[in-house]
């Protein structure tokens, strides 16, 4: 779920649509519809656009009215999607990749190593990710200057950043 302008947004992959509902109630409406495949879906938002993906494709659309644009198609096994400024950060079997929203190619910036990346977040100071080996790491947006922030955790599966704090489950 994503919250914006008193509305909640979500993806319904099996009905091929992005929907929204007012937090005040009322009927849910369709914000966008695309032909989605596989069993995974992801939704991100910035202040002007929605970005959503299935397991292989990424689309975008202005919030409210506007045309749907295919950002990328036939990508390998997407497992997560984040947006920061003019880039999409795409998680797949290779690791964390960056994809310019304006077009370009998918570039791996944080590769998977012995243990796969289980979760990641992006904010103004960089990229944070957890590994199933019990570590949490951070790097610059381009994948450089990597540091380990925590070790010895019990398989961290989920990260969340909020107000300068990191939460891990």
JSON list of C-alpha atoms in Angstrom, two decimals:
[
{"chain": "A", "resi": 1, "resn": "UNK", "atom": "CA", "xyz": [0.00, 0.00, 0.00]},
{"chain": "A", "resi": 2, "resn": "UNK", "atom": "CA", "xyz": [1.07, 3.55, -0.67]},
{"chain": "A", "resi": 3, "resn": "UNK", "atom": "CA", "xyz": [-0.52, 6.64, 0.81]},
{"chain": "A", "resi": 4, "resn": "UNK", "atom": "CA", "xyz": [-0.73, 9.91, -1.13]},
{"chain": "A", "resi": 5, "resn": "UNK", "atom": "CA", "xyz": [-3.11, 12.87, -0.92]},
{"chain": "A", "resi": 6, "resn": "UNK", "atom": "CA", "xyz": [-5.54, 11.02, 1.41]},
{"chain": "A", "resi": 7, "resn": "UNK", "atom": "CA", "xyz": [-5.75, 8.01, -0.88]},
{"chain": "A", "resi": 8, "resn": "UNK", "atom": "CA", "xyz": [-4.37, 4.49, -0.61]},
{"chain": "A", "resi": 9, "resn": "UNK", "atom": "CA", "xyz": [-2.92, 2.85, -3.75]},
{"chain": "A", "resi": 10, "resn": "UNK", "atom": "CA", "xyz": [-2.19, -0.83, -4.42]},
{"chain": "A", "resi": 11, "resn": "UNK", "atom": "CA", "xyz": [-1.57, -3.32, -7.24]},
{"chain": "A", "resi": 12, "resn": "UNK", "atom": "CA", "xyz": [-3.93, -6.19, -8.02]},
{"chain": "A", "resi": 13, "resn": "UNK", "atom": "CA", "xyz": [-1.69, -8.34, -10.20]},
{"chain": "A", "resi": 14, "resn": "UNK", "atom": "CA", "xyz": [-4.30, -10.97, -11.09]},
{"chain": "A", "resi": 15, "resn": "UNK", "atom": "CA", "xyz": [-6.75, -8.34, -12.28]},
{"chain": "A", "resi": 16, "resn": "UNK", "atom": "CA", "xyz": [-4.02, -6.35, -14.10]},
{"chain": "A", "resi": 17, "resn": "UNK", "atom": "CA", "xyz": [-4.64, -3.03, -12.38]},
{"chain": "A", "resi": 18, "resn": "UNK", "atom": "CA", "xyz": [-3.50, -0.38, -9.94]},
{"chain": "A", "resi": 19, "resn": "UNK", "atom": "CA", "xyz": [-6.33, 0.76, -7.70]},
{"chain": "A", "resi": 20, "resn": "UNK", "atom": "CA", "xyz": [-6.96, 3.49, -5.17]},
{"chain": "A", "resi": 21, "resn": "UNK", "atom": "CA", "xyz": [-9.47, 4.34, -2.45]},
{"chain": "A", "resi": 22, "resn": "UNK", "atom": "CA", "xyz": [-10.01, 7.44, -0.35]},
{"chain": "A", "resi": 23, "resn": "UNK", "atom": "CA", "xyz": [-9.13, 7.08, 3.32]},
{"chain": "A", "resi": 24, "resn": "UNK", "atom": "CA", "xyz": [-12.58, 8.58, 3.95]},
{"chain": "A", "resi": 25, "resn": "UNK", "atom": "CA", "xyz": [-14.16, 5.52, 2.34]},
{"chain": "A", "resi": 26, "resn": "UNK", "atom": "CA", "xyz": [-16.19, 5.10, -0.80]},
{"chain": "A", "resi": 27, "resn": "UNK", "atom": "CA", "xyz": [-15.62, 2.86, -3.78]},
{"chain": "A", "resi": 28, "resn": "UNK", "atom": "CA", "xyz": [-12.18, 1.77, -4.95]},
{"chain": "A", "resi": 29, "resn": "UNK", "atom": "CA", "xyz": [-11.35, 3.04, -8.43]},
{"chain": "A", "resi": 30, "resn": "UNK", "atom": "CA", "xyz": [-8.94, 1.88, -11.12]},
{"chain": "A", "resi": 31, "resn": "UNK", "atom": "CA", "xyz": [-5.97, 4.23, -11.52]},
{"chain": "A", "resi": 32, "resn": "UNK", "atom": "CA", "xyz": [-4.22, 2.19, -14.26]},
{"chain": "A", "resi": 33, "resn": "UNK", "atom": "CA", "xyz": [-4.47, -1.12, -16.05]},
{"chain": "A", "resi": 34, "resn": "UNK", "atom": "CA", "xyz": [-1.73, -3.11, -17.81]},
{"chain": "A", "resi": 35, "resn": "UNK", "atom": "CA", "xyz": [-1.31, -6.74, -18.80]},
{"chain": "A", "resi": 36, "resn": "UNK", "atom": "CA", "xyz": [0.69, -8.11, -15.85]},
{"chain": "A", "resi": 37, "resn": "UNK", "atom": "CA", "xyz": [2.28, -11.55, -15.74]},
{"chain": "A", "resi": 38, "resn": "UNK", "atom": "CA", "xyz": [3.71, -13.96, -13.16]},
{"chain": "A", "resi": 39, "resn": "UNK", "atom": "CA", "xyz": [3.06, -13.85, -9.41]},
{"chain": "A", "resi": 40, "resn": "UNK", "atom": "CA", "xyz": [4.90, -10.73, -8.21]},
{"chain": "A", "resi": 41, "resn": "UNK", "atom": "CA", "xyz": [3.88, -7.08, -8.28]},
{"chain": "A", "resi": 42, "resn": "UNK", "atom": "CA", "xyz": [5.40, -3.92, -6.88]},
{"chain": "A", "resi": 43, "resn": "UNK", "atom": "CA", "xyz": [4.24, -0.32, -6.54]},
{"chain": "A", "resi": 44, "resn": "UNK", "atom": "CA", "xyz": [6.21, 2.86, -5.91]},
{"chain": "A", "resi": 45, "resn": "UNK", "atom": "CA", "xyz": [5.26, 6.53, -6.02]},
{"chain": "A", "resi": 46, "resn": "UNK", "atom": "CA", "xyz": [6.95, 9.87, -6.03]},
{"chain": "A", "resi": 47, "resn": "UNK", "atom": "CA", "xyz": [5.17, 13.21, -5.86]},
{"chain": "A", "resi": 48, "resn": "UNK", "atom": "CA", "xyz": [4.03, 13.09, -9.49]},
{"chain": "A", "resi": 49, "resn": "UNK", "atom": "CA", "xyz": [4.02, 9.50, -10.78]},
{"chain": "A", "resi": 50, "resn": "UNK", "atom": "CA", "xyz": [3.07, 5.91, -10.05]},
{"chain": "A", "resi": 51, "resn": "UNK", "atom": "CA", "xyz": [5.58, 3.17, -10.94]},
{"chain": "A", "resi": 52, "resn": "UNK", "atom": "CA", "xyz": [4.55, -0.46, -10.90]},
{"chain": "A", "resi": 53, "resn": "UNK", "atom": "CA", "xyz": [6.05, -3.73, -11.99]},
{"chain": "A", "resi": 54, "resn": "UNK", "atom": "CA", "xyz": [5.26, -7.36, -12.41]},
{"chain": "A", "resi": 55, "resn": "UNK", "atom": "CA", "xyz": [8.02, -9.96, -12.46]},
{"chain": "A", "resi": 56, "resn": "UNK", "atom": "CA", "xyz": [9.44, -8.75, -15.80]},
{"chain": "A", "resi": 57, "resn": "UNK", "atom": "CA", "xyz": [8.04, -5.30, -16.75]},
{"chain": "A", "resi": 58, "resn": "UNK", "atom": "CA", "xyz": [7.89, -1.78, -15.31]},
{"chain": "A", "resi": 59, "resn": "UNK", "atom": "CA", "xyz": [5.32, 0.92, -16.14]},
{"chain": "A", "resi": 60, "resn": "UNK", "atom": "CA", "xyz": [4.72, 4.50, -15.05]},
{"chain": "A", "resi": 61, "resn": "UNK", "atom": "CA", "xyz": [1.84, 6.96, -15.16]},
{"chain": "A", "resi": 62, "resn": "UNK", "atom": "CA", "xyz": [1.22, 10.46, -13.82]},
{"chain": "A", "resi": 63, "resn": "UNK", "atom": "CA", "xyz": [-0.90, 10.38, -10.66]},
{"chain": "A", "resi": 64, "resn": "UNK", "atom": "CA", "xyz": [-4.47, 11.18, -11.70]},
{"chain": "A", "resi": 65, "resn": "UNK", "atom": "CA", "xyz": [-4.88, 11.51, -15.45]},
{"chain": "A", "resi": 66, "resn": "UNK", "atom": "CA", "xyz": [-2.26, 10.76, -18.07]},
{"chain": "A", "resi": 67, "resn": "UNK", "atom": "CA", "xyz": [-0.91, 8.06, -20.30]},
{"chain": "A", "resi": 68, "resn": "UNK", "atom": "CA", "xyz": [0.78, 4.84, -19.16]},
{"chain": "A", "resi": 69, "resn": "UNK", "atom": "CA", "xyz": [4.38, 4.46, -20.34]},
{"chain": "A", "resi": 70, "resn": "UNK", "atom": "CA", "xyz": [6.39, 1.25, -20.41]},
{"chain": "A", "resi": 71, "resn": "UNK", "atom": "CA", "xyz": [9.69, 2.02, -18.66]},
{"chain": "A", "resi": 72, "resn": "UNK", "atom": "CA", "xyz": [11.25, -1.41, -19.27]},
{"chain": "A", "resi": 73, "resn": "UNK", "atom": "CA", "xyz": [10.15, -4.85, -20.42]},
{"chain": "A", "resi": 74, "resn": "UNK", "atom": "CA", "xyz": [11.54, -8.37, -20.43]},
{"chain": "A", "resi": 75, "resn": "UNK", "atom": "CA", "xyz": [13.72, -7.76, -17.37]},
{"chain": "A", "resi": 76, "resn": "UNK", "atom": "CA", "xyz": [15.03, -10.75, -15.40]},
{"chain": "A", "resi": 77, "resn": "UNK", "atom": "CA", "xyz": [12.95, -11.74, -12.33]},
{"chain": "A", "resi": 78, "resn": "UNK", "atom": "CA", "xyz": [12.14, -8.46, -10.56]},
{"chain": "A", "resi": 79, "resn": "UNK", "atom": "CA", "xyz": [11.66, -8.94, -6.81]},
{"chain": "A", "resi": 80, "resn": "UNK", "atom": "CA", "xyz": [11.46, -5.32, -5.67]},
{"chain": "A", "resi": 81, "resn": "UNK", "atom": "CA", "xyz": [11.14, -1.76, -6.97]},
{"chain": "A", "resi": 82, "resn": "UNK", "atom": "CA", "xyz": [12.08, 1.60, -5.40]},
{"chain": "A", "resi": 83, "resn": "UNK", "atom": "CA", "xyz": [12.11, 5.12, -6.83]},
{"chain": "A", "resi": 84, "resn": "UNK", "atom": "CA", "xyz": [14.50, 7.89, -5.88]},
{"chain": "A", "resi": 85, "resn": "UNK", "atom": "CA", "xyz": [14.74, 11.15, -7.84]},
{"chain": "A", "resi": 86, "resn": "UNK", "atom": "CA", "xyz": [15.19, 10.25, -11.52]},
{"chain": "A", "resi": 87, "resn": "UNK", "atom": "CA", "xyz": [16.05, 6.56, -11.05]},
{"chain": "A", "resi": 88, "resn": "UNK", "atom": "CA", "xyz": [14.30, 3.30, -10.36]},
{"chain": "A", "resi": 89, "resn": "UNK", "atom": "CA", "xyz": [16.14, 0.80, -8.16]},
{"chain": "A", "resi": 90, "resn": "UNK", "atom": "CA", "xyz": [15.24, -2.69, -9.29]},
{"chain": "A", "resi": 91, "resn": "UNK", "atom": "CA", "xyz": [15.96, -5.79, -7.24]},
{"chain": "A", "resi": 92, "resn": "UNK", "atom": "CA", "xyz": [16.46, -9.05, -9.13]},
{"chain": "A", "resi": 93, "resn": "UNK", "atom": "CA", "xyz": [18.63, -12.17, -9.04]},
{"chain": "A", "resi": 94, "resn": "UNK", "atom": "CA", "xyz": [21.69, -10.09, -9.93]},
{"chain": "A", "resi": 95, "resn": "UNK", "atom": "CA", "xyz": [21.28, -7.79, -6.89]},
{"chain": "A", "resi": 96, "resn": "UNK", "atom": "CA", "xyz": [20.23, -4.14, -6.79]},
{"chain": "A", "resi": 97, "resn": "UNK", "atom": "CA", "xyz": [20.17, -2.42, -10.16]},
{"chain": "A", "resi": 98, "resn": "UNK", "atom": "CA", "xyz": [19.59, 1.16, -11.22]},
{"chain": "A", "resi": 99, "resn": "UNK", "atom": "CA", "xyz": [17.43, 2.11, -14.21]},
{"chain": "A", "resi": 100, "resn": "UNK", "atom": "CA", "xyz": [17.06, 5.75, -15.31]},
{"chain": "A", "resi": 101, "resn": "UNK", "atom": "CA", "xyz": [13.36, 6.61, -15.55]},
{"chain": "A", "resi": 102, "resn": "UNK", "atom": "CA", "xyz": [14.03, 8.63, -18.70]},
{"chain": "A", "resi": 103, "resn": "UNK", "atom": "CA", "xyz": [15.42, 5.56, -20.46]},
{"chain": "A", "resi": 104, "resn": "UNK", "atom": "CA", "xyz": [18.59, 3.56, -20.54]},
{"chain": "A", "resi": 105, "resn": "UNK", "atom": "CA", "xyz": [19.79, 0.19, -19.46]},
{"chain": "A", "resi": 106, "resn": "UNK", "atom": "CA", "xyz": [19.60, -1.72, -16.21]},
{"chain": "A", "resi": 107, "resn": "UNK", "atom": "CA", "xyz": [22.95, -1.54, -14.40]},
{"chain": "A", "resi": 108, "resn": "UNK", "atom": "CA", "xyz": [23.85, -3.70, -11.40]},
{"chain": "A", "resi": 109, "resn": "UNK", "atom": "CA", "xyz": [25.23, -1.49, -8.64]},
{"chain": "A", "resi": 110, "resn": "UNK", "atom": "CA", "xyz": [25.07, -3.85, -5.62]},
{"chain": "A", "resi": 111, "resn": "UNK", "atom": "CA", "xyz": [25.63, -7.46, -6.75]},
{"chain": "A", "resi": 112, "resn": "UNK", "atom": "CA", "xyz": [24.33, -10.48, -4.89]},
{"chain": "A", "resi": 113, "resn": "UNK", "atom": "CA", "xyz": [27.19, -12.36, -3.30]},
{"chain": "A", "resi": 114, "resn": "UNK", "atom": "CA", "xyz": [27.21, -15.57, -1.26]},
{"chain": "A", "resi": 115, "resn": "UNK", "atom": "CA", "xyz": [23.90, -14.59, 0.36]},
{"chain": "A", "resi": 116, "resn": "UNK", "atom": "CA", "xyz": [21.10, -12.95, -1.59]},
{"chain": "A", "resi": 117, "resn": "UNK", "atom": "CA", "xyz": [19.89, -9.46, -0.78]},
{"chain": "A", "resi": 118, "resn": "UNK", "atom": "CA", "xyz": [16.61, -9.92, 1.08]},
{"chain": "A", "resi": 119, "resn": "UNK", "atom": "CA", "xyz": [15.41, -6.31, 1.28]},
{"chain": "A", "resi": 120, "resn": "UNK", "atom": "CA", "xyz": [16.57, -2.81, 0.41]},
{"chain": "A", "resi": 121, "resn": "UNK", "atom": "CA", "xyz": [15.62, 0.83, 0.83]},
{"chain": "A", "resi": 122, "resn": "UNK", "atom": "CA", "xyz": [16.80, 4.04, -0.86]},
{"chain": "A", "resi": 123, "resn": "UNK", "atom": "CA", "xyz": [16.86, 7.54, 0.61]},
{"chain": "A", "resi": 124, "resn": "UNK", "atom": "CA", "xyz": [18.83, 10.76, 0.24]},
{"chain": "A", "resi": 125, "resn": "UNK", "atom": "CA", "xyz": [21.95, 9.32, 1.86]},
{"chain": "A", "resi": 126, "resn": "UNK", "atom": "CA", "xyz": [22.20, 6.11, -0.18]},
{"chain": "A", "resi": 127, "resn": "UNK", "atom": "CA", "xyz": [21.05, 2.50, -0.49]},
{"chain": "A", "resi": 128, "resn": "UNK", "atom": "CA", "xyz": [20.56, 0.19, 2.51]},
{"chain": "A", "resi": 129, "resn": "UNK", "atom": "CA", "xyz": [20.18, -3.57, 2.15]},
{"chain": "A", "resi": 130, "resn": "UNK", "atom": "CA", "xyz": [19.99, -6.72, 4.22]},
{"chain": "A", "resi": 131, "resn": "UNK", "atom": "CA", "xyz": [21.43, -10.15, 3.48]},
{"chain": "A", "resi": 132, "resn": "UNK", "atom": "CA", "xyz": [20.12, -13.47, 4.73]},
{"chain": "A", "resi": 133, "resn": "UNK", "atom": "CA", "xyz": [23.55, -13.97, 6.32]},
{"chain": "A", "resi": 134, "resn": "UNK", "atom": "CA", "xyz": [22.51, -11.51, 9.04]},
{"chain": "A", "resi": 135, "resn": "UNK", "atom": "CA", "xyz": [24.13, -8.28, 7.83]},
{"chain": "A", "resi": 136, "resn": "UNK", "atom": "CA", "xyz": [22.82, -4.84, 6.90]},
{"chain": "A", "resi": 137, "resn": "UNK", "atom": "CA", "xyz": [24.96, -2.71, 4.59]},
{"chain": "A", "resi": 138, "resn": "UNK", "atom": "CA", "xyz": [24.88, 0.74, 3.02]},
{"chain": "A", "resi": 139, "resn": "UNK", "atom": "CA", "xyz": [26.41, 2.35, -0.07]},
{"chain": "A", "resi": 140, "resn": "UNK", "atom": "CA", "xyz": [26.20, 5.52, -2.11]},
{"chain": "A", "resi": 141, "resn": "UNK", "atom": "CA", "xyz": [23.50, 5.63, -4.81]},
{"chain": "A", "resi": 142, "resn": "UNK", "atom": "CA", "xyz": [25.99, 4.35, -7.38]},
{"chain": "A", "resi": 143, "resn": "UNK", "atom": "CA", "xyz": [26.95, 1.32, -5.25]},
{"chain": "A", "resi": 144, "resn": "UNK", "atom": "CA", "xyz": [30.31, 2.77, -4.17]},
{"chain": "A", "resi": 145, "resn": "UNK", "atom": "CA", "xyz": [31.56, 3.42, -0.63]},
{"chain": "A", "resi": 146, "resn": "UNK", "atom": "CA", "xyz": [29.95, 0.29, 0.82]},
{"chain": "A", "resi": 147, "resn": "UNK", "atom": "CA", "xyz": [29.97, -0.11, 4.61]},
{"chain": "A", "resi": 148, "resn": "UNK", "atom": "CA", "xyz": [28.52, -2.79, 6.87]},
{"chain": "A", "resi": 149, "resn": "UNK", "atom": "CA", "xyz": [26.14, -1.32, 9.46]},
{"chain": "A", "resi": 150, "resn": "UNK", "atom": "CA", "xyz": [25.11, -4.44, 11.40]},
{"chain": "A", "resi": 151, "resn": "UNK", "atom": "CA", "xyz": [26.21, -8.08, 11.70]},
{"chain": "A", "resi": 152, "resn": "UNK", "atom": "CA", "xyz": [24.94, -11.12, 13.58]},
{"chain": "A", "resi": 153, "resn": "UNK", "atom": "CA", "xyz": [21.23, -10.53, 12.96]},
{"chain": "A", "resi": 154, "resn": "UNK", "atom": "CA", "xyz": [18.86, -13.47, 12.54]},
{"chain": "A", "resi": 155, "resn": "UNK", "atom": "CA", "xyz": [18.13, -13.45, 8.79]},
{"chain": "A", "resi": 156, "resn": "UNK", "atom": "CA", "xyz": [16.80, -9.89, 8.36]},
{"chain": "A", "resi": 157, "resn": "UNK", "atom": "CA", "xyz": [14.02, -10.04, 5.77]},
{"chain": "A", "resi": 158, "resn": "UNK", "atom": "CA", "xyz": [12.59, -6.54, 5.72]},
{"chain": "A", "resi": 159, "resn": "UNK", "atom": "CA", "xyz": [13.98, -3.01, 6.05]},
{"chain": "A", "resi": 160, "resn": "UNK", "atom": "CA", "xyz": [12.06, 0.21, 6.43]},
{"chain": "A", "resi": 161, "resn": "UNK", "atom": "CA", "xyz": [13.43, 3.76, 6.68]},
{"chain": "A", "resi": 162, "resn": "UNK", "atom": "CA", "xyz": [11.42, 6.50, 8.32]},
{"chain": "A", "resi": 163, "resn": "UNK", "atom": "CA", "xyz": [12.43, 9.87, 9.76]},
{"chain": "A", "resi": 164, "resn": "UNK", "atom": "CA", "xyz": [16.12, 8.97, 9.97]},
{"chain": "A", "resi": 165, "resn": "UNK", "atom": "CA", "xyz": [15.49, 5.59, 11.63]},
{"chain": "A", "resi": 166, "resn": "UNK", "atom": "CA", "xyz": [15.91, 2.11, 10.18]},
{"chain": "A", "resi": 167, "resn": "UNK", "atom": "CA", "xyz": [13.58, -0.71, 11.19]},
{"chain": "A", "resi": 168, "resn": "UNK", "atom": "CA", "xyz": [14.40, -4.35, 10.50]},
{"chain": "A", "resi": 169, "resn": "UNK", "atom": "CA", "xyz": [12.33, -7.51, 10.82]}
]
